[in-house]
Coordinates of C-alpha atoms (C1' of nucleotides) in Angstrom, one line a residue:
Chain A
X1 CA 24.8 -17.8 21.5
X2 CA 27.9 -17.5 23.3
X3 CA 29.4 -14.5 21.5
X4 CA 30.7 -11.6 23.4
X5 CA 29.6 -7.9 23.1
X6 CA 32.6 -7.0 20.8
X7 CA 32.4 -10.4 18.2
X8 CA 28.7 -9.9 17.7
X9 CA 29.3 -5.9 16.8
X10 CA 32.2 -6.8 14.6
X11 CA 29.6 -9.9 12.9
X12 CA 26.7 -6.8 12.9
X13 CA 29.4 -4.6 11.3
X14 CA 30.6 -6.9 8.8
X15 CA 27.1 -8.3 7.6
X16 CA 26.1 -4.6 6.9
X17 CA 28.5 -4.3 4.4
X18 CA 27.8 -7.4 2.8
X19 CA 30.7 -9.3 3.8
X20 CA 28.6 -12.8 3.7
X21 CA 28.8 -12.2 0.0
X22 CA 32.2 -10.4 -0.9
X23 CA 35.0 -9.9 0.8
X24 CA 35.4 -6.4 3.0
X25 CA 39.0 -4.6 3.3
X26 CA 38.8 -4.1 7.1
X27 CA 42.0 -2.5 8.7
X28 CA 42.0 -2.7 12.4
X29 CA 42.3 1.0 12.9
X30 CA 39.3 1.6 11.7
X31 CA 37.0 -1.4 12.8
X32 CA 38.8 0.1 16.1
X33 CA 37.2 3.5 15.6
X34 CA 33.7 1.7 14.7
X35 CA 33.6 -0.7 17.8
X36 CA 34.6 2.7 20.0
X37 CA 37.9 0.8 21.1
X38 CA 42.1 0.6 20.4
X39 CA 43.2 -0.3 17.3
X40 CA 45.5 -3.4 19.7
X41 CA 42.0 -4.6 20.8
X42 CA 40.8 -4.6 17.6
X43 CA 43.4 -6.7 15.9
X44 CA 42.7 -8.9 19.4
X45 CA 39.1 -9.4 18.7
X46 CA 39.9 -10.3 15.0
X47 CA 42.5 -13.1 15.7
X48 CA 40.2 -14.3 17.9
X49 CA 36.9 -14.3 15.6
X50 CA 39.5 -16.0 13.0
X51 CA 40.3 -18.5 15.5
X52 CA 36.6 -19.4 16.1
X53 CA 35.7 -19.7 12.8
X54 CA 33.7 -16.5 12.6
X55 CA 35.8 -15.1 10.2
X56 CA 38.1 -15.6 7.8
X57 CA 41.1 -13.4 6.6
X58 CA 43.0 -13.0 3.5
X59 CA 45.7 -10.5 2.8
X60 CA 46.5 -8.8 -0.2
X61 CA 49.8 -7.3 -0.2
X62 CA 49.0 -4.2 2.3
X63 CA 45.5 -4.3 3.0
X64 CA 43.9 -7.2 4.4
X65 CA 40.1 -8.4 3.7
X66 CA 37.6 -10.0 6.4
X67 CA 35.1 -12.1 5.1
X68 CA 32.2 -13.6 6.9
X69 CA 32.2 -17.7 7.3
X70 CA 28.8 -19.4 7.1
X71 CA 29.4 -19.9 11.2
X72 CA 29.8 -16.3 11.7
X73 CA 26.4 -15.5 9.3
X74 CA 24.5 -18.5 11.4
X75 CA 25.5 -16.4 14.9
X76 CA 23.7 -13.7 13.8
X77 CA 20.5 -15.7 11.8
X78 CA 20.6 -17.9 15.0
X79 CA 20.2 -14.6 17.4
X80 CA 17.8 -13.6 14.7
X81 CA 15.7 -16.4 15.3
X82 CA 15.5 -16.3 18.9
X83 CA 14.4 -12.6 18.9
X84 CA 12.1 -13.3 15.9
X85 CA 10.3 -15.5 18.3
X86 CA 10.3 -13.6 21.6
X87 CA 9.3 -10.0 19.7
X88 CA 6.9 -11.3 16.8
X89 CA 4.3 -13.1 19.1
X90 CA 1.5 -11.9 20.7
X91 CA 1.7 -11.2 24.1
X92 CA -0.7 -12.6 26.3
X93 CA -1.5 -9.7 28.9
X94 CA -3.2 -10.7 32.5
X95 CA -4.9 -8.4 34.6
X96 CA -6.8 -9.4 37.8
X97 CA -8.6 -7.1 40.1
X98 CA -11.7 -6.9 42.6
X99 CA -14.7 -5.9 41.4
X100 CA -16.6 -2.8 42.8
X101 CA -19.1 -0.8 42.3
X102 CA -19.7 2.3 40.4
X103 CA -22.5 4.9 40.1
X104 CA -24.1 3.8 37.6
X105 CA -22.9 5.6 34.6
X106 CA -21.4 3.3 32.6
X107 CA -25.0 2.1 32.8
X108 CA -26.1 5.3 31.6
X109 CA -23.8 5.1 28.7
X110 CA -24.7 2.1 27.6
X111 CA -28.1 2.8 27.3
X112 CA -27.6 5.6 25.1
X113 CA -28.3 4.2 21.3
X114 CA -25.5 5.8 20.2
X115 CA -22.5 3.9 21.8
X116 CA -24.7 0.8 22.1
X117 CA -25.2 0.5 17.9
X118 CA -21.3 1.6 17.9
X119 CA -20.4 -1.4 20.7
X120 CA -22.4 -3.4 18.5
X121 CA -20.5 -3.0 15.3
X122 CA -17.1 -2.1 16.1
X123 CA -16.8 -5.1 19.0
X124 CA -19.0 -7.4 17.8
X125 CA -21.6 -7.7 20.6
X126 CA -24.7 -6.5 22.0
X127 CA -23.3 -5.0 25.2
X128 CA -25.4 -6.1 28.5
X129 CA -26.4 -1.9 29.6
X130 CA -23.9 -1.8 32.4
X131 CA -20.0 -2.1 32.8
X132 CA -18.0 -4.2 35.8
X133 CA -15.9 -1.9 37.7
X134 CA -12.7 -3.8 38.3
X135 CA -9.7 -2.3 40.6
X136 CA -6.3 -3.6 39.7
X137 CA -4.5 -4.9 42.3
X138 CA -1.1 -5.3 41.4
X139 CA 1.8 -3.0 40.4
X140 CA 2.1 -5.3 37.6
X141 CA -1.8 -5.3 36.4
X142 CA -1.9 -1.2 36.8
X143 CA 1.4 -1.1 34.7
X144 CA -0.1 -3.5 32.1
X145 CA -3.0 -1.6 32.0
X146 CA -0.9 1.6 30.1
X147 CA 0.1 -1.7 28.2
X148 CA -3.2 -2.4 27.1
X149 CA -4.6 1.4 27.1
X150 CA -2.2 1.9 24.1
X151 CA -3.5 -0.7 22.0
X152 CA -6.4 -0.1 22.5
X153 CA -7.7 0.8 19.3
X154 CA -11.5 0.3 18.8
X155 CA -12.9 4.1 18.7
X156 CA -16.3 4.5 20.1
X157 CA -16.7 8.5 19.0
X158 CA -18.9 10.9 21.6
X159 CA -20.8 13.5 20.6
X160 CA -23.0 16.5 22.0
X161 CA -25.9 18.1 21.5
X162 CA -27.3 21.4 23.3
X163 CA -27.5 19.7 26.8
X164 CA -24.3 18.4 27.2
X165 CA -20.9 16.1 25.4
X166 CA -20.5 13.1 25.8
X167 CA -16.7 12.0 25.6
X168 CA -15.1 9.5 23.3
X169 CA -14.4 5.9 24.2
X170 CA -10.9 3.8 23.5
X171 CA -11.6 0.1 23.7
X172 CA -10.2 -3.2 23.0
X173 CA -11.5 -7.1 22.9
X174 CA -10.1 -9.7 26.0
X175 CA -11.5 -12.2 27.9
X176 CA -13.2 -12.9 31.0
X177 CA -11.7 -15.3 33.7
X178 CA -10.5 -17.1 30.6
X179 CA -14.1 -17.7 29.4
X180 CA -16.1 -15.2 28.0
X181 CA -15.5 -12.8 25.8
X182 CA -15.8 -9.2 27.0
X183 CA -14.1 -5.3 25.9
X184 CA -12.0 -3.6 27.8
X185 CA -13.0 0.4 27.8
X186 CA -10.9 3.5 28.8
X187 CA -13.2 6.1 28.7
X188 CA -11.7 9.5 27.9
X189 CA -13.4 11.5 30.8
X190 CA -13.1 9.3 33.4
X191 CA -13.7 9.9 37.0
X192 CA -11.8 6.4 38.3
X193 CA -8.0 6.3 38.0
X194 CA -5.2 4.6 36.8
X195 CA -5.9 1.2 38.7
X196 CA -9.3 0.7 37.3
X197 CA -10.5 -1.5 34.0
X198 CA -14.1 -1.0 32.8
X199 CA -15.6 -4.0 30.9
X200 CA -18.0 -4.6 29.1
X201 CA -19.6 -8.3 27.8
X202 CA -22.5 -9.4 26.0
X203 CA -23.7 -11.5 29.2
X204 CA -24.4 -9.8 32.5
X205 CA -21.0 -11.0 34.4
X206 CA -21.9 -10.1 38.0
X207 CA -24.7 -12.9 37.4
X208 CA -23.3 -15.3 35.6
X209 CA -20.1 -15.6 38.3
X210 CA -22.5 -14.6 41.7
X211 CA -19.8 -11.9 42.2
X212 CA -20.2 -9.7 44.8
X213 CA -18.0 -6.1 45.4
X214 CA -14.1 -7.3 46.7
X215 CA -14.7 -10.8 44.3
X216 CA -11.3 -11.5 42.2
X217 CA -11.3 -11.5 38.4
X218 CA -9.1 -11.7 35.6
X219 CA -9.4 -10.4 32.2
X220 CA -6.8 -11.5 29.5
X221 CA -6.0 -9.5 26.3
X222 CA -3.7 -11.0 23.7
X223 CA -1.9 -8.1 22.0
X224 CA -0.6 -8.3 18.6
X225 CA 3.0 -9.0 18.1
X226 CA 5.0 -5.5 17.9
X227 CA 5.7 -5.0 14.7
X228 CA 8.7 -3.3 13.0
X229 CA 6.6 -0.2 12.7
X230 CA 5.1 0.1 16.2
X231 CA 8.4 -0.8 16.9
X232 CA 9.8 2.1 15.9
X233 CA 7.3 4.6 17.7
X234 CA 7.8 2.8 20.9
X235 CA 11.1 3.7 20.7
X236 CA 11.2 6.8 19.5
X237 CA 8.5 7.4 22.7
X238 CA 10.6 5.8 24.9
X239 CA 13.7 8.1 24.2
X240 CA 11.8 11.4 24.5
X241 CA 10.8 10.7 28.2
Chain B
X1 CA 24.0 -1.6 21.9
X2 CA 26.2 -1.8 24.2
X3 CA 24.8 -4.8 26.2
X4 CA 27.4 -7.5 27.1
X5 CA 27.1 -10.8 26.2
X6 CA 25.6 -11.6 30.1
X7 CA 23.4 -8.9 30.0
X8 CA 21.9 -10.1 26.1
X9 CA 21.2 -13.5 27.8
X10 CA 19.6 -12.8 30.8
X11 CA 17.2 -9.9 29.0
X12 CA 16.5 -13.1 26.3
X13 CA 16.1 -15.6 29.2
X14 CA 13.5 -12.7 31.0
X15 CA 11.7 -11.9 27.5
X16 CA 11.2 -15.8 26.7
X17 CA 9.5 -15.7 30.3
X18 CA 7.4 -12.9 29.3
X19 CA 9.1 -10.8 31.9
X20 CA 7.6 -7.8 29.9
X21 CA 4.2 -8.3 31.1
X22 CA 4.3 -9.9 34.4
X23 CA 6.7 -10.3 37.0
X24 CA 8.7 -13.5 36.8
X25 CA 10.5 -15.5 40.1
X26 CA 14.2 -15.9 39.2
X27 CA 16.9 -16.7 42.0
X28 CA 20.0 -16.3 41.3
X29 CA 21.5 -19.6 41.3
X30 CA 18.4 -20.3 38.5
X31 CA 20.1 -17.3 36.6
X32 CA 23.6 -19.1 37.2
X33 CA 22.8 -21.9 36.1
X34 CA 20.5 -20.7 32.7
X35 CA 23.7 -18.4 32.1
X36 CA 26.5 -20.9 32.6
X37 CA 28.0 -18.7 35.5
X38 CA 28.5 -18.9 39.3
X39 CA 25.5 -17.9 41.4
X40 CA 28.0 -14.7 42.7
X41 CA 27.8 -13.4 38.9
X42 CA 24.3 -14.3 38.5
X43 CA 23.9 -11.6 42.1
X44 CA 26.6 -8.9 40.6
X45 CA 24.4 -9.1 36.7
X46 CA 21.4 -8.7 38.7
X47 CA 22.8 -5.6 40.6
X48 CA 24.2 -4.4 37.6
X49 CA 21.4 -4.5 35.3
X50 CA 19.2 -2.7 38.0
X51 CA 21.6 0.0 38.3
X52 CA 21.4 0.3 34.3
X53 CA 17.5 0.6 34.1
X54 CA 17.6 -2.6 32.6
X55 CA 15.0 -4.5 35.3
X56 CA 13.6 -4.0 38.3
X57 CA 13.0 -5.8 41.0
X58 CA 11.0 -6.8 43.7
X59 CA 11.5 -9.3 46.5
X60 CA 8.5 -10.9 48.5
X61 CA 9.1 -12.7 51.5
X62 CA 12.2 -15.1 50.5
X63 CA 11.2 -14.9 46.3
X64 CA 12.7 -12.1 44.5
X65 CA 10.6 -11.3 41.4
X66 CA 11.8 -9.8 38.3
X67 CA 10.5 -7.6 35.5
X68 CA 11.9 -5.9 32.3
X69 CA 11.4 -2.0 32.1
X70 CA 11.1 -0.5 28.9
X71 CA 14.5 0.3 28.4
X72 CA 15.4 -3.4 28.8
X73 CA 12.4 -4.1 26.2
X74 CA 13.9 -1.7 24.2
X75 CA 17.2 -3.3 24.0
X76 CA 16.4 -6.1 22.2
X77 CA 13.7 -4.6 20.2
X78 CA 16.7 -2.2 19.0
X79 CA 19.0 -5.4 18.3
X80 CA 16.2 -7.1 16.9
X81 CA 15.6 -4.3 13.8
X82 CA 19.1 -4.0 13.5
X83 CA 19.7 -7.7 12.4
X84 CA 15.9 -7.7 10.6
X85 CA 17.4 -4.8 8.3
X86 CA 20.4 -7.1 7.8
X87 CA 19.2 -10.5 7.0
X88 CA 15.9 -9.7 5.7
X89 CA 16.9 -7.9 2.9
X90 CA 18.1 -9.0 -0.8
X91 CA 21.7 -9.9 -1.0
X92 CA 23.5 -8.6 -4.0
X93 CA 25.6 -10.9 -5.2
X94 CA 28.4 -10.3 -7.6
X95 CA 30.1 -13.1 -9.7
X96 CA 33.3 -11.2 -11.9
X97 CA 35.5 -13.8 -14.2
X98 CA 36.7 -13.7 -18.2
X99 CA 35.1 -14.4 -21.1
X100 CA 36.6 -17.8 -22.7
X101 CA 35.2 -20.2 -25.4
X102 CA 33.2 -23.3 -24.8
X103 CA 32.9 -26.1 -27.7
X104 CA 29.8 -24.8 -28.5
X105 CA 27.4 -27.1 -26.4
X106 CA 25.5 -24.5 -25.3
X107 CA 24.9 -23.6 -28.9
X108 CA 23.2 -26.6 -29.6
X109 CA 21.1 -27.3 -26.6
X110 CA 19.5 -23.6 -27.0
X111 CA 18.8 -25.4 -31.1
X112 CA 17.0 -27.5 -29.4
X113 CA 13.1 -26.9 -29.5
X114 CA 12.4 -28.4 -26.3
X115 CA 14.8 -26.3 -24.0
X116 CA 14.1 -23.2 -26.1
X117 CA 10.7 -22.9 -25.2
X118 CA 10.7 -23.9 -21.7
X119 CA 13.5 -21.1 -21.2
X120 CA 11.2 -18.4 -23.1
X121 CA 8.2 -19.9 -20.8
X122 CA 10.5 -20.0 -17.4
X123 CA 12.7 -17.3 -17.9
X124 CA 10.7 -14.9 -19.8
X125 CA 12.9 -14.4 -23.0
X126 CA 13.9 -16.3 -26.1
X127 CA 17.7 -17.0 -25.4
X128 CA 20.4 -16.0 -28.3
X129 CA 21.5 -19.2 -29.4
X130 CA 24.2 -20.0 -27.4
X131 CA 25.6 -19.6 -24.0
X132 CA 28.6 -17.1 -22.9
X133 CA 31.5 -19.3 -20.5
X134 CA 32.8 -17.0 -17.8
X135 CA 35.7 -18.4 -15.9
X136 CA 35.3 -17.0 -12.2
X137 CA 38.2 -15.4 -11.1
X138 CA 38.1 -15.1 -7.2
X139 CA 37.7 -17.3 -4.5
X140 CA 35.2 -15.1 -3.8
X141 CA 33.3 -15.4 -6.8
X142 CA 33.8 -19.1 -6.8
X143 CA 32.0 -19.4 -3.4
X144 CA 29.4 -16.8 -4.1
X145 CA 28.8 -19.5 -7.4
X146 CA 27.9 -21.9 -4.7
X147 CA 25.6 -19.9 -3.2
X148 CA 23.9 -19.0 -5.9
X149 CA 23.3 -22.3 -7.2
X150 CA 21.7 -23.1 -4.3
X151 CA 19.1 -20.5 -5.3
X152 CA 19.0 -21.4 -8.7
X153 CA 15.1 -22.8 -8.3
X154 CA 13.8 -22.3 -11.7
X155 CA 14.1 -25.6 -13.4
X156 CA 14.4 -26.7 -16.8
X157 CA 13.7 -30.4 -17.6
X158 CA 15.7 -32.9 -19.7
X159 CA 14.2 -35.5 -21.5
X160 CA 16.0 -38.4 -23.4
X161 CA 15.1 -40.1 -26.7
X162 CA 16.1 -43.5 -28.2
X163 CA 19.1 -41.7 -29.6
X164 CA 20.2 -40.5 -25.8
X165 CA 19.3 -38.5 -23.3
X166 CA 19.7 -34.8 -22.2
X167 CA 20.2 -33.1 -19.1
X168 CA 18.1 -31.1 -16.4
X169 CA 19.2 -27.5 -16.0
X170 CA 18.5 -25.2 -13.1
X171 CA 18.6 -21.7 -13.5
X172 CA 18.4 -18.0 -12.2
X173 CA 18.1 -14.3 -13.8
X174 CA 21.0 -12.1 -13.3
X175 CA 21.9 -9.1 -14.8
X176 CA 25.0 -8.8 -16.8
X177 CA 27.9 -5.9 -16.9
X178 CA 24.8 -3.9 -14.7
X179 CA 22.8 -3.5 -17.7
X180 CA 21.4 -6.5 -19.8
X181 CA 18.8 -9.3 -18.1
X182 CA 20.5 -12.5 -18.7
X183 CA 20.3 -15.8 -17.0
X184 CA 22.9 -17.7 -15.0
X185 CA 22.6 -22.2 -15.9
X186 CA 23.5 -24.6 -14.0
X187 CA 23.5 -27.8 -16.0
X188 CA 23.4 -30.7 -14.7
X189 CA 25.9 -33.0 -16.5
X190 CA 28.1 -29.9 -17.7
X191 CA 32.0 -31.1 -18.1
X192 CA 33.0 -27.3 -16.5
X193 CA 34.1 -27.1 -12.9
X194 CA 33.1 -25.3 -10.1
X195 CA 34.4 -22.0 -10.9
X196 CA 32.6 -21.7 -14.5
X197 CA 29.2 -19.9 -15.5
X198 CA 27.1 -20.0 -18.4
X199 CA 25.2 -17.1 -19.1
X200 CA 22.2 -17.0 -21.5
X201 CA 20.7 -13.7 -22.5
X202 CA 18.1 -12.5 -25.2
X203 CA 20.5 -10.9 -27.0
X204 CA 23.9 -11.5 -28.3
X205 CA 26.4 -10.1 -25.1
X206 CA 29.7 -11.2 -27.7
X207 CA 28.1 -8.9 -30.1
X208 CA 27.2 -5.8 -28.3
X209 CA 30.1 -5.5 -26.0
X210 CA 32.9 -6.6 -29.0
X211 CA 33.5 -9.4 -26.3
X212 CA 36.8 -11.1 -27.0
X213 CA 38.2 -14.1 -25.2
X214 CA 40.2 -13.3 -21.3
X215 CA 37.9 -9.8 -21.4
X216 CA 36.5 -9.3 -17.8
X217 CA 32.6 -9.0 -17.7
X218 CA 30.3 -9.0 -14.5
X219 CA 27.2 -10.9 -13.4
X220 CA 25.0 -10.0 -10.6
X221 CA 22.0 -12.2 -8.9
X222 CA 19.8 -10.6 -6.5
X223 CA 18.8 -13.4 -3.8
X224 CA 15.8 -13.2 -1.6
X225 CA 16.3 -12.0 1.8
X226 CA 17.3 -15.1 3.8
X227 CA 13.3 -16.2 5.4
X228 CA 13.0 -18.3 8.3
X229 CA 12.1 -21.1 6.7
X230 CA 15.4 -21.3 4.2
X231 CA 17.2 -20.4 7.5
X232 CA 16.5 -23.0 9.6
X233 CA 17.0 -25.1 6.6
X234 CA 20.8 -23.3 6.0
X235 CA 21.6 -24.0 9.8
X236 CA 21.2 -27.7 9.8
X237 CA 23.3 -28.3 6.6
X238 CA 25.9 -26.0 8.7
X239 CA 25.4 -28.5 11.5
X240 CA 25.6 -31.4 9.3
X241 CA 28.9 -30.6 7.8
Chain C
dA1 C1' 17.3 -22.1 51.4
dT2 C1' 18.3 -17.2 49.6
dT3 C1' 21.4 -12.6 48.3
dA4 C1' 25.5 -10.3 48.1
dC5 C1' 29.8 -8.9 50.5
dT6 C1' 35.2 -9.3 50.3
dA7 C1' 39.4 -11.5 48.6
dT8 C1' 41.8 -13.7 45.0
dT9 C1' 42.4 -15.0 40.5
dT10 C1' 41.7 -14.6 35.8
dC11 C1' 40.9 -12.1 31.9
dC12 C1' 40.7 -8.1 29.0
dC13 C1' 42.2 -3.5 27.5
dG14 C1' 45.4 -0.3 25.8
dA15 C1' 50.2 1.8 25.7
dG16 C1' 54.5 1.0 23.7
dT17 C1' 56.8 -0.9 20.1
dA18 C1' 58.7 -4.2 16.5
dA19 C1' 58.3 -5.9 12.0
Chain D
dT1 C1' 51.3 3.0 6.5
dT2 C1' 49.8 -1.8 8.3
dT3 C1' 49.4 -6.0 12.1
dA4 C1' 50.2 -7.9 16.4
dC5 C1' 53.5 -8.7 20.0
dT6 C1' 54.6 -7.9 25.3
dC7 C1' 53.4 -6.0 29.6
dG8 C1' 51.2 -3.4 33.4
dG9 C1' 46.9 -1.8 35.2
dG10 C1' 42.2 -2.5 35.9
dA11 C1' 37.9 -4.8 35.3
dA12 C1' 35.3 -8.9 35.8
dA13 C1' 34.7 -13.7 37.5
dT14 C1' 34.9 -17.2 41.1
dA15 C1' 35.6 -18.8 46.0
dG16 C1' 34.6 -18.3 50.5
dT17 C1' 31.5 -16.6 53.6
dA18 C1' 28.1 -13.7 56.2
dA19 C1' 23.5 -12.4 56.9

DNA sequence: ATTACTATTTCCCGAGTAA
DNA sequence: TTTACTCGGGAAATAGTAA
């Protein structure tokens, strides 16, 4: 890829219009008006793109047609490609942290029938009845964590009854220190903050690993390439802030 | 987009790195050297793309870490669905030339049994008895006639007898003047050049258009959106040329 | 080793203008 | 109307160098 900012958005111009298949009347006022530039640069850039290859020119007594070559169409499928592969992969999402200890209440929740027969068929496992407290310790892991929190898609619905409610549960699957398979839960009314993971795993972690309070883990969660239409929302999120 | 070409490879070189999800180490005579530029560019792109939004930045000790922020994320996501809606999307493909008479070859091959019934089978309709010869008339439509043969993928097999032998033909659906389904051959041992078409249709097109020889008629193919796959394929014949 | 400043050169853009 | 030249100003790249 060794176009420059002002080829590629005349290539990105011309392919919209079809110009890989039929030739385009292009007059350099206005692909100078479309690429937000003078009408000298414009004739510039295509002289140039001609030059390289990109492009090819014929004219027809007083207006002049631009037609895509197969080198110019290969820029932009080669570009394609490279993006393809960096944007439609998962993305492998590492978050380490030091275990601590909580009050017991994920405990609590998780011996309540209710979220333990949901656990049980929404992630797969028979949860062990209490969740590993882990503190994020980087600015990267508390930023992935937001990462993760929105895709984190596995709804574990509360409910009340006449004593009290019991809040609703967003989850997802990862993995423990690259072993065994655990959930990570982000429990709606939570009392820990934004640097703290809850997990969950059909084996009791603490003894499995020996860990102790201030021990290191990692948990990994592999999130689904973005697709076009999560795309989209991302986007559209990310210009309202 | 309004990223320069520097700025496209270094978010690239980040995203490959997975600079989206953790922090990645990246001095700038690395960044130089990945970008084809002097170490004192590699510094000023770096600066510059910070001041933009584009990364951020963190230095430890001697290492200076860096990360994408959404925006730069965003960036290529926003290239990325511009040149998806581009390439992956049928190309219309429009082949104009005249009308002219053949010496009634087609005619007989379409008496024959044998490509009759693979044509109704392959094609979906029982062709009129005889094929219409359009003499391209562009340069356009000439190279478009290339491209187009390239997708021709639905084959029609020869056979030969003890009398002689008759030709494969490859083929495609297309409509004709906008309105009729019809079929573009190619045929293998045909004595036309490259800028000739033979159309088959299940009905008579001489007939219902009063089609005389030189009159200008109009055939248009609708080929798949370009996959990865045929891509890749497309880019190595460019290579090998 | 790094990063990034300043100076010089090189390159690009747009105004004016010819064909 | 076009396209595309020359030319002057300014931006961007490299070299040298400091921290």
């Amino acid at each position: 890829m060794s176009l420059n900012k002002m080829h590629l958005k005349t290539l990105l111009l011309l392919a919209e219009k079809d110009a890989y298949v039929k030739s385009v009347s292009f007059t350099t006022p206005i692909l100078a008006q479309q690429l937000g530039t003078s009408q000298q640069s414009a004739s510039r850039i295509l002289i140039k793109m001609e030059k390289e290859g990109l492009i090819e020119r014929r004219i027809f007594g007083r207006i002049s047609y631009v037609k895509l070559t197969d080198k110019g169409i290969n820029e932009l499928k080669n570009l394609y490609i490279e993006l393809k592969s960096i944007i439609e992969r998962p993305m492998e999402v590492t978050l380490e942290g030091r275990v601590f200890s909580g009050m017991g209440e994920g405990a609590y929740y998780l011996s309540l029938e209710w979220y333990r027969r949901q656990i049980k068929e929404k992630f797969g496992f028979d949860p062990y009845p209490g969740t590993l407290n882990v503190n994020l310790l980087s600015k990267d892991a508390i930023e992935n964590r937001e990462l993760v929190k929105k895709h984190a898609d596995i709804e574990v619905n509360g409910y009340h009854n006449s004593l009290r409610s019991y809040g609703r549960v967003r989850g997802i699957p990862a993995t423990f220190n690259d072993k065994d398979i655990c959930a990570i839960l982000f429990i709606e009314r939570t009392h820990y903050g934004g640097n703290v993971i809850e997990i969950i795993s059909p084996i009791y972690l603490r003894g499995k690993y020996g860990l102790k309070d201030g021990d290191k883990v990692k948990v990994t969660v592999s999130l689904p390439p973005a697709s076009i239409k999560s795309l989209e929302r991302e986007i559209k999120i990310g210009m309202e802030k």
